[in-house]
Short mmCIF file of C-alpha atoms in Angstrom, two decimals:
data_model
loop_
_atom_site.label_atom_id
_atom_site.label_comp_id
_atom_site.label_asym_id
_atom_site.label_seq_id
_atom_site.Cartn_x
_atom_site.Cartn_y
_atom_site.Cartn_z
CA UNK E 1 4.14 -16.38 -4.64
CA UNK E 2 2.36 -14.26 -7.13
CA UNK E 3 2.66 -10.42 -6.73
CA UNK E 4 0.09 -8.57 -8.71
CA UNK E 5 1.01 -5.92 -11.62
CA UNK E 6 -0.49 -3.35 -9.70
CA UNK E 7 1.39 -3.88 -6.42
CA UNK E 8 3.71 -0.99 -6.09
CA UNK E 9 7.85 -1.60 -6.82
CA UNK E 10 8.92 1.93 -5.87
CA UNK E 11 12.85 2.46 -5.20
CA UNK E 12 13.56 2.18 -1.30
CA UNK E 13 14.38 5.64 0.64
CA UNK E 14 17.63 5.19 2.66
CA UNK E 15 19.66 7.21 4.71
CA UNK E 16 23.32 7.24 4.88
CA UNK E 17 25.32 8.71 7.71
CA UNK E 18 28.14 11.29 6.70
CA UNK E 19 28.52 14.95 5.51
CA UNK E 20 29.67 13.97 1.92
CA UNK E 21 26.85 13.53 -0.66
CA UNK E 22 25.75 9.58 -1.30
CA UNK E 23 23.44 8.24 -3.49
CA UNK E 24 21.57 4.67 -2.34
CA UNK E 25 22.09 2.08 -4.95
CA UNK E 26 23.10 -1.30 -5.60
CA UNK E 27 24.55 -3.01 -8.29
CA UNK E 28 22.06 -5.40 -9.79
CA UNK E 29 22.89 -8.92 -10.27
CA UNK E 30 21.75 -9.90 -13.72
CA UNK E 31 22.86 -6.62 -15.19
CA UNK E 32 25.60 -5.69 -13.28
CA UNK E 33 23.98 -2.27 -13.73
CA UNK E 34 23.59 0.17 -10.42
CA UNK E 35 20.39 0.77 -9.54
CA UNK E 36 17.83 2.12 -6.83
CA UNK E 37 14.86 -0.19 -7.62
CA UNK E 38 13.91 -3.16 -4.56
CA UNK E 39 15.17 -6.97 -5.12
CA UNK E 40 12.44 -9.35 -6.01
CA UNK E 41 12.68 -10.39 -2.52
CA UNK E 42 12.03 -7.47 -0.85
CA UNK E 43 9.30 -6.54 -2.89
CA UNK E 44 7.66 -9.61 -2.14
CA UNK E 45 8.61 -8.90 1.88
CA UNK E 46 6.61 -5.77 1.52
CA UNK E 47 3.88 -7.31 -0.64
CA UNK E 48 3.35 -9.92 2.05
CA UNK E 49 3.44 -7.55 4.69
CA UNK E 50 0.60 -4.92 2.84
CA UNK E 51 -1.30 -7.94 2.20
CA UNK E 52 -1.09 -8.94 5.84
CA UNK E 53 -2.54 -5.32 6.56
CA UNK E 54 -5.46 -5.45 3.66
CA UNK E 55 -6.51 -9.06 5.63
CA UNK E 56 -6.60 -7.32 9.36
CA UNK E 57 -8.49 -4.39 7.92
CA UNK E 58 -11.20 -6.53 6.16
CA UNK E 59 -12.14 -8.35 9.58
CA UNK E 60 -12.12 -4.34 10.94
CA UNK E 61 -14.05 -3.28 8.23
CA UNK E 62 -16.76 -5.90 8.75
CA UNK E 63 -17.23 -5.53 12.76
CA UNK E 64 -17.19 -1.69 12.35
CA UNK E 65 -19.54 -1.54 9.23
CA UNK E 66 -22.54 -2.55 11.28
CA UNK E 67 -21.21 -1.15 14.25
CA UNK E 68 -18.97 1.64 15.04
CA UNK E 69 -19.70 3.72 10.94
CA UNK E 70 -22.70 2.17 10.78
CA UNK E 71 -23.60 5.88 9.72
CA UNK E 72 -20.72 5.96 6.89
CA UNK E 73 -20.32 5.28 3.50
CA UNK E 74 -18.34 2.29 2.04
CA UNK E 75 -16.21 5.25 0.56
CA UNK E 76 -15.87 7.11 3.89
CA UNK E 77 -14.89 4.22 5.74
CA UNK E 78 -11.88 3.66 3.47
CA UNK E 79 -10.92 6.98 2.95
CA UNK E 80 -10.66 6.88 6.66
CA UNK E 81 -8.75 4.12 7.05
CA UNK E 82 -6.55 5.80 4.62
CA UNK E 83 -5.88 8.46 6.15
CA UNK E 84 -5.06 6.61 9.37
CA UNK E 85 -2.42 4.52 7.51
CA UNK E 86 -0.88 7.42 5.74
CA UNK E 87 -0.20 8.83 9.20
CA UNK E 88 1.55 5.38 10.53
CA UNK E 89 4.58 5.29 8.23
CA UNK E 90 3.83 1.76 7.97
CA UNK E 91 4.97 1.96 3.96
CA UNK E 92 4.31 4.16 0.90
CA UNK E 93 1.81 5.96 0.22
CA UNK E 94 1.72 4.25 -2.62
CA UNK E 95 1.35 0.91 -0.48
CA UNK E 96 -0.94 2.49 1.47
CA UNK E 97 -3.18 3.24 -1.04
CA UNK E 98 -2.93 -0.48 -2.48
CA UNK E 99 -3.94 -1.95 0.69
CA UNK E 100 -6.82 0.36 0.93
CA UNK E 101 -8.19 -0.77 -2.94
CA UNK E 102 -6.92 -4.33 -1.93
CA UNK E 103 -9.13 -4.18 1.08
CA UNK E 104 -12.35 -2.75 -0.80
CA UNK E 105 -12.01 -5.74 -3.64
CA UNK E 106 -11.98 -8.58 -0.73
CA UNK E 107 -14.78 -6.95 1.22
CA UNK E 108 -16.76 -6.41 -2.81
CA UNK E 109 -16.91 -2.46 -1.90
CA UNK E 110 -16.87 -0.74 -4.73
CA UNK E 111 -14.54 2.64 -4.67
CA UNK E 112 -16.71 4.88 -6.81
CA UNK E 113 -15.28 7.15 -10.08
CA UNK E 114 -15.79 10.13 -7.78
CA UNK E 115 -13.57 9.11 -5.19
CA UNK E 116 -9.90 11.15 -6.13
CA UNK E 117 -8.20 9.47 -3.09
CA UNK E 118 -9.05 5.92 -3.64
CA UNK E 119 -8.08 6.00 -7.18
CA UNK E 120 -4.95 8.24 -7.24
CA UNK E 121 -2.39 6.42 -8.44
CA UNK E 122 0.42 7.61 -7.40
CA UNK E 123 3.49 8.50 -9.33
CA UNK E 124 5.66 5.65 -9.79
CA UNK E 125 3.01 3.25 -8.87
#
């Protein structure tokens, strides 16, 4: 599997039990180096999973375009589904984000210059 550049490898948020102060890392393999940043593997669990999302909202996008926001934009439509998965706490926003541009380059929307929430890239990203 191929995971594109611009996929997002953020570090992982965790939360560990106790009153004493932890930090979340691991001790990487080929370095033997700790560090917070995701496996290979579970970056490409989340990949496939985001990807998995970006494929059920291009067959939502095309029923509702003619249908349901017939009366929207490309750009609306998007930055509504946006906000809708930034409310889930399905992933990142970061991921979110990516499955949002990842759904507008299958479908051959274009996310216009103008458009500051479809083209944030956010930090770490």
């Amino acid at each position: 599997m191929t995971i594109p550049s611009d996929f997002p490898r953020e570090p992982m948020q965790a939360s560990l039990a106790g009153a004493q102060p932890k930090v979340s890392v691991r001790v990487d393999a080929l370095s033997g180096r700790y560090t917070d940043a995701p496996t290979e593997s579970e970056i490409a669990e989340r990949y496939e999973v985001c990807e998995d999302l970006a494929g059920q909202l291009v067959a939502k996008c095309r029923k509702n375009r003619t249908e349901k926001y017939a009366a929207l934009t490309e750009q609306q439509i998007l930055e509504r589904l946006l906000a809708q998965l930034l409310g889930t706490g399905w992933g990142s926003s970061s991921e979110m984000r990516w499955v949002i541009r990842r759904t507008a380059a299958v479908l051959g929307w274009k996310i216009p210059e103008s458009s500051t929430v479809l083209n944030t890239l956010p930090t770490g990203a």
